[in-house]
Amino acid sequence: MDEASPDTRMRRMLEAMNAPRPALGRRLLLRLGASAALVTQAGCAVPDRGPAVPPSGVHDAAVLGLPNERFLIPHDMAALVAEYEAAFERRRLRPGGRTRTYVMLGISGGGEDGAFGAGLLNGWSQHGTRPLFDLVTGVSTGALIAAFAFAGSAWDDVLRQVYTDLTPSDVFLPRSILAALNNDALADNTPLLGTIRRTIDDRLVAAIAEGYREGRLLMVGTANLDAQVPVTWNIGAIAASGHPRARQLIHRILLASAALPGTFPPVMLDVMADGRPFQEMHVDGGIFTQVFLYPRRLTEGRRGGLGRHRDLPARAYIIRNGRLNAAWEQVGRSTLTIAQRAISTMVSSGGYNDVVRIWDTAQRDGVDFNLASIGAGFTTPFTERFEATYMRSLYDYGFARARHGFDWAKRPPG
């Protein structure tokens, strides 16, 4: 099969961003490592940041001051469950809300592989069977897709443009290795913020707010590096708050969710805790979980349904923007190659375990489980990060499979 493994793709990404190649030799790698240490010790040109929230204030810190703008897991689990219950109640009051199947969608990260999920959703609309989702969750590139998926099929054209017209320059500006050592990442993701600002406009934010008022939820995951905790952001509540900085915060959350540490800069969020200003450092939520749905505690002791009413039928769809089968590759005996293989293995196995965890919870709760991932039928080779030809081909692959009725898997492979 003519396709690049995750390890090969990682090496190409590093090379594209002027990172040291394995062929440079041990001496140069050691010199680069020593230079990085000297830069860190001297603090030369490293971006400034505000003081981090002290441990005593981590769980009370807020950006907009909304009581339900976000949930730090597991500390805020009870509050998160209460948010789901409140949404169930708003939904119940809508016509047909008591009996209509509760439909959930979880979208994983995957960088440029998000083109698969975008194509799938648009093909699903063309097939005429795509539902209006009651819950949508997203991480990394899945967070951006989730905003459009939550708003509905009316936003399919914008979603298609994002994943078929995108070029590397719309996502990042590479830095030289010396610039990277004196900064906070290998690349500058300011172009991605511009892309998010152009596409997540006032109309889309208004549509998300209306969905929240109807009892639907849009949740996005980031990672708080200072506190080492996963954060679930209540995007619908933020959109519906009417706060003048709501849209700006949504943009920065989506940027943070896709900020792969080391590759893209972290997103610094200004927060208030104990009446004082602080800054939090947020990065890609995938370092904790690559895809999530609803908390297990929501249904503990209520087997057979969701929420307060055990007879509420439910269906879950999971879009894995990547492959779930192991990718074999003969690994070379070099430090960088072995490290890359180990990292990609952790990422791959973590994504698989996330899907298995969701499937296990769905089995316990009697939720109809449906899984989509990139299969063996897609063979377009990967060449560079966010390369247009690759993404368009992957979009077309997902679109074609869904337009004719997607063959959802009922369980994870293996």
GROMACS .gro file of C-alpha atoms in nm:
model
  414
    1MET     CA    1   0.000   0.000   0.000
    2ASP     CA    2   0.146   0.336  -0.102
    3GLU     CA    3   0.095   0.538   0.216
    4ALA     CA    4   0.316   0.694   0.479
    5SER     CA    5   0.318   0.560   0.832
    6PRO     CA    6   0.266   0.794   1.129
    7ASP     CA    7   0.640   0.784   1.197
    8THR     CA    8   0.729   0.882   0.842
    9ARG     CA    9   0.474   1.162   0.856
   10MET     CA   10   0.623   1.290   1.181
   11ARG     CA   11   0.973   1.293   1.033
   12ARG     CA   12   0.850   1.481   0.726
   13MET     CA   13   0.675   1.735   0.946
   14LEU     CA   14   0.994   1.799   1.141
   15GLU     CA   15   1.195   1.834   0.823
   16ALA     CA   16   0.941   2.076   0.676
   17MET     CA   17   0.980   2.293   0.984
   18ASN     CA   18   1.362   2.286   0.964
   19ALA     CA   19   1.406   2.053   1.259
   20PRO     CA   20   1.727   1.849   1.274
   21ARG     CA   21   1.729   1.540   1.054
   22PRO     CA   22   1.864   1.205   1.178
   23ALA     CA   23   2.138   1.225   0.912
   24LEU     CA   24   2.288   1.531   1.082
   25GLY     CA   25   2.462   1.306   1.329
   26ARG     CA   26   2.496   1.279   1.703
   27ARG     CA   27   2.739   1.568   1.744
   28LEU     CA   28   2.504   1.824   1.588
   29LEU     CA   29   2.208   1.688   1.783
   30LEU     CA   30   2.407   1.725   2.103
   31ARG     CA   31   2.503   2.079   2.006
   32LEU     CA   32   2.141   2.167   1.936
   33GLY     CA   33   2.041   2.017   2.269
   34ALA     CA   34   2.310   2.217   2.447
   35SER     CA   35   2.197   2.533   2.268
   36ALA     CA   36   1.840   2.472   2.378
   37ALA     CA   37   1.956   2.428   2.736
   38LEU     CA   38   2.156   2.750   2.724
   39VAL     CA   39   1.859   2.940   2.578
   40THR     CA   40   1.635   2.804   2.852
   41GLN     CA   41   1.883   2.890   3.125
   42ALA     CA   42   1.951   3.237   2.996
   43GLY     CA   43   1.587   3.310   2.914
   44CYS     CA   44   1.694   3.481   2.591
   45ALA     CA   45   1.397   3.590   2.379
   46VAL     CA   46   1.162   3.332   2.532
   47PRO     CA   47   0.810   3.481   2.518
   48ASP     CA   48   0.691   3.640   2.840
   49ARG     CA   49   0.385   3.514   3.021
   50GLY     CA   50   0.175   3.627   3.314
   51PRO     CA   51   0.184   3.445   3.648
   52ALA     CA   52   0.020   3.104   3.651
   53VAL     CA   53  -0.281   3.040   3.871
   54PRO     CA   54  -0.160   2.902   4.207
   55PRO     CA   55  -0.285   2.554   4.303
   56SER     CA   56  -0.533   2.700   4.551
   57GLY     CA   57  -0.711   2.896   4.278
   58VAL     CA   58  -0.700   2.655   3.982
   59HIS     CA   59  -1.055   2.527   4.022
   60ASP     CA   60  -1.210   2.870   4.078
   61ALA     CA   61  -1.037   3.055   3.793
   62ALA     CA   62  -1.260   3.185   3.513
   63VAL     CA   63  -1.218   3.366   3.183
   64LEU     CA   64  -1.555   3.536   3.134
   65GLY     CA   65  -1.685   3.477   3.486
   66LEU     CA   66  -1.959   3.236   3.372
   67PRO     CA   67  -2.032   2.961   3.627
   68ASN     CA   68  -2.062   2.694   3.355
   69GLU     CA   69  -1.813   2.815   3.093
   70ARG     CA   70  -1.586   2.515   3.149
   71PHE     CA   71  -1.524   2.208   3.362
   72LEU     CA   72  -1.189   2.086   3.498
   73ILE     CA   73  -1.189   1.708   3.506
   74PRO     CA   74  -1.234   1.529   3.744
   75HIS     CA   75  -1.280   1.809   4.000
   76ASP     CA   76  -1.586   1.956   3.825
   77MET     CA   77  -1.747   1.624   3.731
   78ALA     CA   78  -2.058   1.687   3.941
   79ALA     CA   79  -2.106   2.028   3.778
   80LEU     CA   80  -2.056   1.873   3.432
   81VAL     CA   81  -2.322   1.610   3.502
   82ALA     CA   82  -2.556   1.885   3.623
   83GLU     CA   83  -2.498   2.072   3.293
   84TYR     CA   84  -2.601   1.762   3.097
   85GLU     CA   85  -2.908   1.716   3.316
   86ALA     CA   86  -3.011   2.080   3.264
   87ALA     CA   87  -2.974   2.035   2.887
   88PHE     CA   88  -3.188   1.718   2.902
   89GLU     CA   89  -3.458   1.920   3.076
   90ARG     CA   90  -3.452   2.199   2.815
   91ARG     CA   91  -3.466   1.938   2.541
   92ARG     CA   92  -3.754   1.757   2.712
   93LEU     CA   93  -3.967   2.070   2.691
   94ARG     CA   94  -3.929   2.084   2.311
   95PRO     CA   95  -4.190   1.910   2.091
   96GLY     CA   96  -4.102   1.540   2.074
   97GLY     CA   97  -3.812   1.587   2.312
   98ARG     CA   98  -3.934   1.319   2.552
   99THR     CA   99  -3.917   1.034   2.303
  100ARG     CA  100  -3.693   1.141   2.013
  101THR     CA  101  -3.363   0.953   2.003
  102TYR     CA  102  -3.078   1.142   2.170
  103VAL     CA  103  -2.805   1.161   1.903
  104MET     CA  104  -2.440   1.219   1.995
  105LEU     CA  105  -2.131   1.284   1.784
  106GLY     CA  106  -1.769   1.270   1.900
  107ILE     CA  107  -1.497   1.393   1.659
  108SER     CA  108  -1.132   1.314   1.720
  109GLY     CA  109  -0.817   1.506   1.643
  110GLY     CA  110  -0.597   1.426   1.348
  111GLY     CA  111  -0.457   1.743   1.190
  112GLU     CA  112  -0.500   1.736   0.812
  113ASP     CA  113  -0.682   1.403   0.850
  114GLY     CA  114  -0.977   1.612   0.967
  115ALA     CA  115  -1.059   1.631   0.595
  116PHE     CA  116  -1.199   1.278   0.638
  117GLY     CA  117  -1.452   1.390   0.898
  118ALA     CA  118  -1.547   1.698   0.697
  119GLY     CA  119  -1.610   1.490   0.387
  120LEU     CA  120  -1.805   1.231   0.584
  121LEU     CA  121  -2.038   1.491   0.734
  122ASN     CA  122  -2.104   1.656   0.398
  123GLY     CA  123  -2.160   1.322   0.227
  124TRP     CA  124  -2.396   1.225   0.509
  125SER     CA  125  -2.598   1.541   0.436
  126GLN     CA  126  -2.614   1.447   0.068
  127HIS     CA  127  -2.740   1.102   0.161
  128GLY     CA  128  -3.026   1.274   0.342
  129THR     CA  129  -2.998   1.087   0.672
  130ARG     CA  130  -2.774   1.315   0.877
  131PRO     CA  131  -2.950   1.401   1.205
  132LEU     CA  132  -2.944   1.720   1.410
  133PHE     CA  133  -2.705   1.628   1.691
  134ASP     CA  134  -2.802   1.678   2.055
  135LEU     CA  135  -2.441   1.654   2.171
  136VAL     CA  136  -2.124   1.724   1.972
  137THR     CA  137  -1.774   1.699   2.117
  138GLY     CA  138  -1.441   1.774   1.953
  139VAL     CA  139  -1.068   1.773   2.019
  140SER     CA  140  -0.794   1.939   1.811
  141THR     CA  141  -0.902   1.950   1.444
  142GLY     CA  142  -1.220   1.778   1.561
  143ALA     CA  143  -1.304   2.086   1.768
  144LEU     CA  144  -1.320   2.303   1.457
  145ILE     CA  145  -1.530   2.044   1.271
  146ALA     CA  146  -1.756   2.011   1.576
  147ALA     CA  147  -1.864   2.375   1.558
  148PHE     CA  148  -1.995   2.327   1.203
  149ALA     CA  149  -2.143   1.984   1.275
  150PHE     CA  150  -2.334   2.125   1.573
  151ALA     CA  151  -2.476   2.417   1.372
  152GLY     CA  152  -2.612   2.177   1.110
  153SER     CA  153  -2.596   2.095   0.739
  154ALA     CA  154  -2.651   2.460   0.642
  155TRP     CA  155  -2.280   2.511   0.716
  156ASP     CA  156  -2.154   2.229   0.493
  157ASP     CA  157  -2.014   2.461   0.225
  158VAL     CA  158  -1.798   2.649   0.477
  159LEU     CA  159  -1.678   2.321   0.627
  160ARG     CA  160  -1.588   2.191   0.282
  161GLN     CA  161  -1.393   2.506   0.198
  162VAL     CA  162  -1.195   2.488   0.521
  163TYR     CA  163  -1.073   2.135   0.448
  164THR     CA  164  -1.035   2.147   0.070
  165ASP     CA  165  -0.906   2.501   0.008
  166LEU     CA  166  -0.670   2.504   0.306
  167THR     CA  167  -0.296   2.533   0.239
  168PRO     CA  168  -0.002   2.510   0.482
  169SER     CA  169   0.025   2.890   0.481
  170ASP     CA  170  -0.334   2.906   0.612
  171VAL     CA  171  -0.225   2.706   0.917
  172PHE     CA  172   0.133   2.787   1.015
  173LEU     CA  173   0.451   2.977   0.936
  174PRO     CA  174   0.762   2.761   0.989
  175ARG     CA  175   1.045   2.892   1.204
  176SER     CA  176   1.412   2.817   1.164
  177ILE     CA  177   1.562   2.588   1.425
  178LEU     CA  178   1.738   2.881   1.595
  179ALA     CA  179   1.416   3.084   1.601
  180ALA     CA  180   1.232   2.782   1.742
  181LEU     CA  181   1.489   2.740   2.019
  182ASN     CA  182   1.436   3.103   2.116
  183ASN     CA  183   1.058   3.077   2.109
  184ASP     CA  184   0.780   2.841   2.221
  185ALA     CA  185   0.727   2.616   1.917
  186LEU     CA  186   0.863   2.502   1.582
  187ALA     CA  187   0.602   2.705   1.394
  188ASP     CA  188   0.380   3.011   1.431
  189ASN     CA  189   0.007   2.928   1.411
  190THR     CA  190  -0.115   3.287   1.371
  191PRO     CA  191  -0.249   3.199   1.022
  192LEU     CA  192  -0.469   2.929   1.178
  193LEU     CA  193  -0.617   3.186   1.415
  194GLY     CA  194  -0.699   3.400   1.112
  195THR     CA  195  -0.870   3.102   0.945
  196ILE     CA  196  -1.074   3.037   1.259
  197ARG     CA  197  -1.177   3.403   1.284
  198ARG     CA  198  -1.294   3.409   0.922
  199THR     CA  199  -1.503   3.094   0.947
  200ILE     CA  200  -1.640   3.107   1.301
  201ASP     CA  201  -1.831   3.430   1.246
  202ASP     CA  202  -2.118   3.599   1.430
  203ARG     CA  203  -2.382   3.398   1.241
  204LEU     CA  204  -2.226   3.067   1.335
  205VAL     CA  205  -2.185   3.172   1.699
  206ALA     CA  206  -2.553   3.275   1.702
  207ALA     CA  207  -2.652   2.934   1.563
  208ILE     CA  208  -2.447   2.761   1.835
  209ALA     CA  209  -2.615   2.978   2.099
  210GLU     CA  210  -2.961   2.888   1.969
  211GLY     CA  211  -2.874   2.519   1.979
  212TYR     CA  212  -2.769   2.553   2.341
  213ARG     CA  213  -3.098   2.719   2.433
  214GLU     CA  214  -3.276   2.424   2.271
  215GLY     CA  215  -3.103   2.184   2.507
  216ARG     CA  216  -2.817   2.076   2.280
  217LEU     CA  217  -2.452   2.079   2.389
  218LEU     CA  218  -2.123   2.156   2.214
  219MET     CA  219  -1.816   2.059   2.419
  220VAL     CA  220  -1.449   2.108   2.324
  221GLY     CA  221  -1.141   1.976   2.504
  222THR     CA  222  -0.810   2.149   2.581
  223ALA     CA  223  -0.527   2.075   2.823
  224ASN     CA  224  -0.423   2.314   3.101
  225LEU     CA  225  -0.047   2.257   3.114
  226ASP     CA  226   0.011   2.457   3.431
  227ALA     CA  227  -0.232   2.249   3.635
  228GLN     CA  228  -0.194   1.930   3.426
  229VAL     CA  229  -0.571   1.883   3.394
  230PRO     CA  230  -0.805   1.831   3.098
  231VAL     CA  231  -1.059   2.109   3.046
  232THR     CA  232  -1.401   2.064   2.885
  233TRP     CA  233  -1.528   2.393   2.744
  234ASN     CA  234  -1.903   2.456   2.722
  235ILE     CA  235  -1.900   2.635   2.385
  236GLY     CA  236  -2.279   2.662   2.362
  237ALA     CA  237  -2.307   2.830   2.702
  238ILE     CA  238  -2.029   3.073   2.611
  239ALA     CA  239  -2.200   3.157   2.280
  240ALA     CA  240  -2.538   3.205   2.451
  241SER     CA  241  -2.396   3.422   2.730
  242GLY     CA  242  -2.409   3.743   2.531
  243HIS     CA  243  -2.070   3.836   2.674
  244PRO     CA  244  -1.886   4.085   2.446
  245ARG     CA  245  -1.576   3.860   2.446
  246ALA     CA  246  -1.761   3.534   2.387
  247ARG     CA  247  -1.669   3.496   2.021
  248GLN     CA  248  -1.306   3.588   2.088
  249LEU     CA  249  -1.284   3.325   2.360
  250ILE     CA  250  -1.437   3.061   2.133
  251HIS     CA  251  -1.172   3.139   1.870
  252ARG     CA  252  -0.892   3.101   2.123
  253ILE     CA  253  -1.035   2.777   2.263
  254LEU     CA  254  -1.047   2.625   1.915
  255LEU     CA  255  -0.691   2.742   1.852
  256ALA     CA  256  -0.575   2.596   2.185
  257SER     CA  257  -0.745   2.265   2.120
  258ALA     CA  258  -0.532   2.224   1.807
  259ALA     CA  259  -0.206   2.361   1.954
  260LEU     CA  260   0.015   2.050   1.941
  261PRO     CA  261   0.287   2.113   2.204
  262GLY     CA  262   0.626   2.183   2.055
  263THR     CA  263   0.484   2.215   1.705
  264PHE     CA  264   0.248   2.510   1.762
  265PRO     CA  265   0.261   2.775   2.037
  266PRO     CA  266   0.038   2.731   2.341
  267VAL     CA  267  -0.258   2.964   2.385
  268MET     CA  268  -0.236   3.190   2.687
  269LEU     CA  269  -0.573   3.267   2.847
  270ASP     CA  270  -0.620   3.558   3.085
  271VAL     CA  271  -0.821   3.447   3.387
  272MET     CA  272  -0.931   3.583   3.722
  273ALA     CA  273  -0.888   3.387   4.044
  274ASP     CA  274  -0.940   3.517   4.398
  275GLY     CA  275  -0.996   3.861   4.248
  276ARG     CA  276  -0.651   3.870   4.085
  277PRO     CA  277  -0.539   3.834   3.720
  278PHE     CA  278  -0.341   3.529   3.607
  279GLN     CA  279  -0.260   3.344   3.287
  280GLU     CA  280  -0.321   2.981   3.198
  281MET     CA  281  -0.130   2.788   2.931
  282HIS     CA  282  -0.356   2.571   2.713
  283VAL     CA  283  -0.258   2.322   2.442
  284ASP     CA  284  -0.404   2.041   2.234
  285GLY     CA  285  -0.663   1.848   2.436
  286GLY     CA  286  -0.541   1.530   2.267
  287ILE     CA  287  -0.261   1.494   2.521
  288PHE     CA  288  -0.534   1.375   2.760
  289THR     CA  289  -0.796   1.228   2.529
  290GLN     CA  290  -0.830   1.225   2.150
  291VAL     CA  291  -1.208   1.182   2.151
  292PHE     CA  292  -1.472   1.190   2.425
  293LEU     CA  293  -1.849   1.181   2.458
  294TYR     CA  294  -2.042   1.194   2.786
  295PRO     CA  295  -1.911   1.127   3.138
  296ARG     CA  296  -1.971   0.776   3.271
  297ARG     CA  297  -2.098   0.924   3.596
  298LEU     CA  298  -2.397   1.065   3.405
  299THR     CA  299  -2.543   0.717   3.367
  300GLU     CA  300  -2.414   0.533   3.674
  301GLY     CA  301  -2.704   0.346   3.830
  302ARG     CA  302  -2.928   0.429   3.533
  303ARG     CA  303  -2.862   0.147   3.290
  304GLY     CA  304  -3.067   0.153   2.973
  305GLY     CA  305  -3.074   0.523   2.893
  306LEU     CA  306  -2.943   0.873   2.948
  307GLY     CA  307  -3.041   1.142   3.195
  308ARG     CA  308  -3.316   1.120   3.451
  309HIS     CA  309  -3.542   0.921   3.219
  310ARG     CA  310  -3.397   0.574   3.171
  311ASP     CA  311  -3.615   0.509   2.867
  312LEU     CA  312  -3.457   0.786   2.656
  313PRO     CA  313  -3.319   0.608   2.345
  314ALA     CA  314  -2.969   0.715   2.248
  315ARG     CA  315  -2.731   0.673   1.956
  316ALA     CA  316  -2.359   0.758   1.943
  317TYR     CA  317  -2.146   0.832   1.637
  318ILE     CA  318  -1.766   0.851   1.665
  319ILE     CA  319  -1.555   0.993   1.382
  320ARG     CA  320  -1.192   0.894   1.420
  321ASN     CA  321  -0.987   1.121   1.191
  322GLY     CA  322  -0.719   0.860   1.144
  323ARG     CA  323  -0.666   0.488   1.121
  324LEU     CA  324  -0.737   0.246   1.402
  325ASN     CA  325  -0.531  -0.046   1.278
  326ALA     CA  326  -0.163  -0.070   1.369
  327ALA     CA  327   0.083   0.059   1.106
  328TRP     CA  328   0.379  -0.178   1.066
  329GLU     CA  329   0.723  -0.031   0.995
  330GLN     CA  330   1.078  -0.154   1.038
  331VAL     CA  331   1.229   0.088   1.289
  332GLY     CA  332   1.585   0.205   1.243
  333ARG     CA  333   1.828   0.191   1.535
  334SER     CA  334   1.878   0.563   1.593
  335THR     CA  335   1.777   0.770   1.891
  336LEU     CA  336   1.546   1.004   1.699
  337THR     CA  337   1.381   0.724   1.499
  338ILE     CA  338   1.313   0.514   1.808
  339ALA     CA  339   1.177   0.813   1.999
  340GLN     CA  340   0.949   0.908   1.709
  341ARG     CA  341   0.818   0.553   1.683
  342ALA     CA  342   0.750   0.540   2.056
  343ILE     CA  343   0.565   0.872   2.052
  344SER     CA  344   0.352   0.778   1.752
  345THR     CA  345   0.275   0.443   1.916
  346MET     CA  346   0.155   0.619   2.232
  347VAL     CA  347  -0.063   0.853   2.026
  348SER     CA  348  -0.207   0.569   1.819
  349SER     CA  349  -0.276   0.340   2.113
  350GLY     CA  350  -0.423   0.629   2.311
  351GLY     CA  351  -0.668   0.705   2.032
  352TYR     CA  352  -0.769   0.341   2.008
  353ASN     CA  353  -0.818   0.315   2.383
  354ASP     CA  354  -1.037   0.628   2.382
  355VAL     CA  355  -1.266   0.466   2.124
  356VAL     CA  356  -1.278   0.139   2.321
  357ARG     CA  357  -1.365   0.330   2.640
  358ILE     CA  358  -1.658   0.505   2.466
  359TRP     CA  359  -1.775   0.177   2.316
  360ASP     CA  360  -1.761   0.006   2.656
  361THR     CA  361  -1.969   0.283   2.815
  362ALA     CA  362  -2.219   0.269   2.528
  363GLN     CA  363  -2.253  -0.108   2.573
  364ARG     CA  364  -2.318  -0.063   2.943
  365ASP     CA  365  -2.582   0.204   2.883
  366GLY     CA  366  -2.760   0.043   2.590
  367VAL     CA  367  -2.651   0.320   2.351
  368ASP     CA  368  -2.637   0.235   1.980
  369PHE     CA  369  -2.265   0.269   1.892
  370ASN     CA  370  -2.137   0.367   1.544
  371LEU     CA  371  -1.774   0.419   1.446
  372ALA     CA  372  -1.605   0.568   1.137
  373SER     CA  373  -1.233   0.576   1.063
  374ILE     CA  374  -0.999   0.595   0.764
  375GLY     CA  375  -0.983   0.251   0.606
  376ALA     CA  376  -0.749   0.061   0.377
  377GLY     CA  377  -0.932   0.198   0.073
  378PHE     CA  378  -0.760   0.535   0.111
  379THR     CA  379  -0.412   0.515  -0.043
  380THR     CA  380  -0.316   0.872  -0.136
  381PRO     CA  381   0.041   0.921  -0.007
  382PHE     CA  382   0.115   1.186   0.253
  383THR     CA  383   0.379   1.441   0.148
  384GLU     CA  384   0.368   1.738   0.388
  385ARG     CA  385   0.155   1.889   0.661
  386PHE     CA  386  -0.179   2.031   0.536
  387GLU     CA  387  -0.094   1.966   0.171
  388ALA     CA  388  -0.400   2.049  -0.046
  389THR     CA  389  -0.393   1.744  -0.277
  390TYR     CA  390  -0.382   1.500   0.014
  391MET     CA  391  -0.663   1.675   0.203
  392ARG     CA  392  -0.890   1.702  -0.101
  393SER     CA  393  -0.839   1.336  -0.177
  394LEU     CA  394  -0.920   1.240   0.182
  395TYR     CA  395  -1.225   1.469   0.184
  396ASP     CA  396  -1.351   1.302  -0.138
  397TYR     CA  397  -1.291   0.959   0.017
  398GLY     CA  398  -1.499   1.040   0.325
  399PHE     CA  399  -1.766   1.214   0.116
  400ALA     CA  400  -1.808   0.920  -0.124
  401ARG     CA  401  -1.838   0.666   0.155
  402ALA     CA  402  -2.106   0.869   0.333
  403ARG     CA  403  -2.301   0.983   0.030
  404HIS     CA  404  -2.395   0.623  -0.047
  405GLY     CA  405  -2.466   0.536   0.317
  406PHE     CA  406  -2.166   0.508   0.546
  407ASP     CA  407  -2.075   0.157   0.663
  408TRP     CA  408  -2.052   0.240   1.033
  409ALA     CA  409  -1.868  -0.016   1.243
  410LYS     CA  410  -2.057  -0.138   1.551
  411ARG     CA  411  -1.741  -0.198   1.755
  412PRO     CA  412  -1.373  -0.102   1.749
  413PRO     CA  413  -1.147  -0.330   1.539
  414GLY     CA  414  -1.010  -0.625   1.731
   0.00000   0.00000   0.00000
